[in-house]
Amino acid sequence: LVLHSIIFNLDSDEPIKTNELDVFLGKHFLVTYQSNPIPVVDKVRQTIERDPRFLQRGADHLFYKLADDLVADAMPVVDLMDDTIDTIEDEIFTSTNQKLLERIFRIKRSLMHLRRILMPQREVFNKLARGDDHVIDIEERVFFRDIYDHLVRLFDITEGLRDLISGALETYLSVINNRMNDVMK
């Protein structure tokens, strides 16, 4: 399986950056590989070291914990993007400049990137929750349904944010056209 850790930094050229986490899951093992450090992996490892009962529940439950924490870390990123879009919408009527337009396009690209990440993960967790896989125990499938629900909600919020930023772009262009019409008059 391939999961992604999401990092948001509005000041960079690409506000959404992802770190890939490769996961190999078997009935009695869980192997992860990442080329860049992912704080969630360290957090889950520390949780296991503090409470070894996580290991007794099996590799599939350990994978659930890891995936759940990764998905939970995406929600603050989406909230930050929402706040950023609100700020952009407020700025449209007070300042129309090239930097604002660039921010709108950066956010729009970032939301597309986030959508491309969330959609496949959503489908994978849907299959894991339904039981198409023999590695996940029946008792653990309910946990994967929970992750699936979180991913569906994140995806829906992302789609809503995409609509908002598209509306902000249309408003920006409309304000520019109205100002140009005033100048022409």
Coordinates of C-alpha atoms in Angstrom, one line a residue:
L1 CA 0.0 0.0 0.0
V2 CA 1.1 3.6 -0.6
L3 CA 0.0 6.3 1.8
H4 CA 0.9 10.0 1.9
S5 CA 1.7 12.4 4.7
I6 CA 0.5 15.9 3.8
I7 CA 2.4 19.1 4.6
F8 CA 1.0 22.6 3.9
N9 CA 3.1 25.7 3.5
L10 CA 1.4 28.6 1.8
D11 CA 4.6 30.5 1.4
S12 CA 6.3 28.0 -0.9
D13 CA 5.7 27.6 -4.6
E14 CA 3.9 24.3 -4.0
P15 CA 1.8 24.7 -0.8
I16 CA 1.0 21.0 -0.6
K17 CA 3.9 18.7 -0.3
T18 CA 3.6 15.0 0.4
N19 CA 5.9 12.4 1.8
E20 CA 5.2 8.9 0.5
L21 CA 4.9 6.0 3.0
D22 CA 5.2 2.6 1.5
V23 CA 3.6 -0.2 3.6
F24 CA 3.9 -3.9 3.2
L25 CA 1.3 -5.7 5.2
G26 CA 1.1 -9.4 5.9
K27 CA -0.8 -11.5 8.3
H28 CA 2.0 -11.3 10.9
F29 CA 4.1 -8.4 9.7
L30 CA 4.1 -4.7 8.9
V31 CA 7.0 -3.1 7.1
T32 CA 7.1 0.6 6.3
Y33 CA 9.5 2.5 4.1
Q34 CA 9.8 6.3 3.7
S35 CA 12.5 8.3 2.0
N36 CA 11.8 11.4 4.2
P37 CA 11.0 11.4 7.9
I38 CA 7.3 11.2 8.7
P39 CA 6.4 12.3 12.2
V40 CA 3.3 10.1 12.4
V41 CA 5.5 7.0 12.0
D42 CA 7.6 8.0 14.9
K43 CA 4.5 8.8 17.0
V44 CA 3.0 5.4 16.3
R45 CA 6.4 3.7 17.1
Q46 CA 6.5 5.6 20.5
T47 CA 2.9 4.6 21.2
I48 CA 3.9 1.0 20.7
E49 CA 6.9 1.3 22.9
R50 CA 4.8 2.7 25.7
D51 CA 2.0 0.2 25.3
P52 CA 3.0 -3.2 23.9
R53 CA -0.7 -4.3 23.8
F54 CA -0.9 -2.7 20.3
L55 CA 1.4 -5.5 19.0
Q56 CA -0.8 -8.2 20.5
R57 CA -3.7 -7.0 18.4
G58 CA -1.9 -7.9 15.2
A59 CA -0.2 -6.3 12.2
D60 CA -3.5 -5.2 10.7
H61 CA -4.4 -3.2 13.9
L62 CA -1.0 -1.6 13.9
F63 CA -1.5 -0.7 10.2
Y64 CA -4.9 0.8 11.2
K65 CA -3.3 2.9 13.9
L66 CA -0.7 4.2 11.4
A67 CA -3.2 4.9 8.7
D68 CA -5.7 6.6 11.1
D69 CA -3.0 8.9 12.4
L70 CA -1.9 9.8 8.8
V71 CA -5.5 10.6 7.8
A72 CA -6.1 12.6 11.0
D73 CA -3.0 14.7 10.3
A74 CA -4.6 15.7 6.9
M75 CA -7.6 17.4 8.6
P76 CA -5.7 20.4 10.0
V77 CA -4.1 20.9 6.5
V78 CA -7.6 21.1 5.0
D79 CA -8.6 23.6 7.7
L80 CA -5.6 25.8 7.0
M81 CA -6.5 25.8 3.3
D82 CA -10.1 26.8 4.2
D83 CA -8.8 29.7 6.2
T84 CA -6.5 30.7 3.4
I85 CA -9.3 30.7 0.9
D86 CA -11.4 32.9 3.3
T87 CA -8.5 35.3 3.5
I88 CA -8.2 35.4 -0.3
E89 CA -11.9 36.0 -0.7
D90 CA -11.7 39.0 1.7
E91 CA -8.6 40.4 -0.2
I92 CA -10.2 40.2 -3.6
F93 CA -12.3 43.4 -3.1
T94 CA -9.5 45.4 -1.4
S95 CA -6.5 44.4 -3.5
T96 CA -6.3 43.0 -7.0
N97 CA -2.7 42.3 -7.9
Q98 CA -0.6 39.7 -9.5
K99 CA 0.5 38.1 -6.1
L100 CA -3.1 37.5 -5.2
L101 CA -3.8 35.8 -8.5
E102 CA -0.7 33.7 -8.0
R103 CA -1.9 32.6 -4.6
I104 CA -5.3 31.7 -6.0
F105 CA -3.7 29.5 -8.6
R106 CA -1.3 27.9 -6.1
I107 CA -4.2 27.0 -3.9
K108 CA -6.1 25.6 -6.8
R109 CA -3.2 23.4 -7.9
S110 CA -2.7 22.3 -4.3
L111 CA -6.3 21.2 -4.0
M112 CA -6.0 19.3 -7.3
H113 CA -2.9 17.6 -5.9
L114 CA -4.7 16.7 -2.6
R115 CA -7.6 15.3 -4.6
R116 CA -5.3 13.1 -6.6
I117 CA -4.0 11.7 -3.3
L118 CA -7.2 11.3 -1.4
M119 CA -9.2 9.6 -4.2
P120 CA -7.1 6.4 -4.5
Q121 CA -6.6 6.1 -0.8
R122 CA -10.3 6.3 -0.3
E123 CA -10.9 3.4 -2.7
V124 CA -8.2 1.3 -1.1
F125 CA -9.6 1.7 2.4
N126 CA -13.1 1.0 1.1
K127 CA -11.8 -2.4 -0.2
L128 CA -10.0 -3.1 3.1
A129 CA -13.2 -2.3 5.0
R130 CA -15.4 -4.5 2.8
G131 CA -13.3 -7.6 3.3
D132 CA -11.8 -8.0 -0.2
D133 CA -8.5 -8.8 1.5
H134 CA -7.5 -11.8 3.6
V135 CA -4.9 -10.0 5.6
I136 CA -7.4 -7.9 7.5
D137 CA -9.3 -9.8 10.3
I138 CA -13.0 -9.5 10.3
E139 CA -12.9 -7.8 13.7
E140 CA -10.5 -5.1 12.4
R141 CA -12.6 -4.2 9.3
V142 CA -14.8 -1.8 11.3
F143 CA -11.7 0.3 12.0
F144 CA -10.9 0.5 8.3
R145 CA -14.5 1.7 7.7
D146 CA -13.8 4.5 10.1
I147 CA -10.7 5.6 8.0
Y148 CA -12.7 5.3 4.9
D149 CA -15.4 7.6 6.3
H150 CA -12.7 10.1 7.3
L151 CA -11.2 10.0 3.7
V152 CA -14.7 10.5 2.2
R153 CA -15.2 13.5 4.4
L154 CA -11.8 14.9 3.5
F155 CA -12.5 14.3 -0.1
D156 CA -15.8 16.1 0.1
I157 CA -14.3 19.0 1.9
T158 CA -11.6 19.2 -0.7
E159 CA -14.2 19.3 -3.4
G160 CA -16.0 22.1 -1.6
L161 CA -12.8 24.1 -1.3
R162 CA -12.1 23.6 -5.0
D163 CA -15.5 25.1 -5.7
L164 CA -14.8 28.0 -3.4
I165 CA -11.4 28.8 -4.9
S166 CA -12.9 28.6 -8.4
G167 CA -15.6 31.0 -7.3
A168 CA -12.9 33.3 -5.9
L169 CA -11.0 33.2 -9.2
E170 CA -14.2 34.1 -11.1
T171 CA -14.9 36.9 -8.6
Y172 CA -11.3 38.2 -9.0
L173 CA -11.6 38.3 -12.8
S174 CA -15.0 40.0 -12.5
V175 CA -13.6 42.7 -10.2
I176 CA -10.7 43.3 -12.6
N177 CA -13.1 43.5 -15.5
N178 CA -15.3 46.0 -13.6
R179 CA -12.4 48.2 -12.8
M180 CA -11.2 48.1 -16.4
N181 CA -14.7 49.1 -17.5
D182 CA -14.7 52.0 -15.1
V183 CA -11.4 53.2 -16.5
M184 CA -12.7 52.9 -20.0
K185 CA -15.7 55.0 -19.1

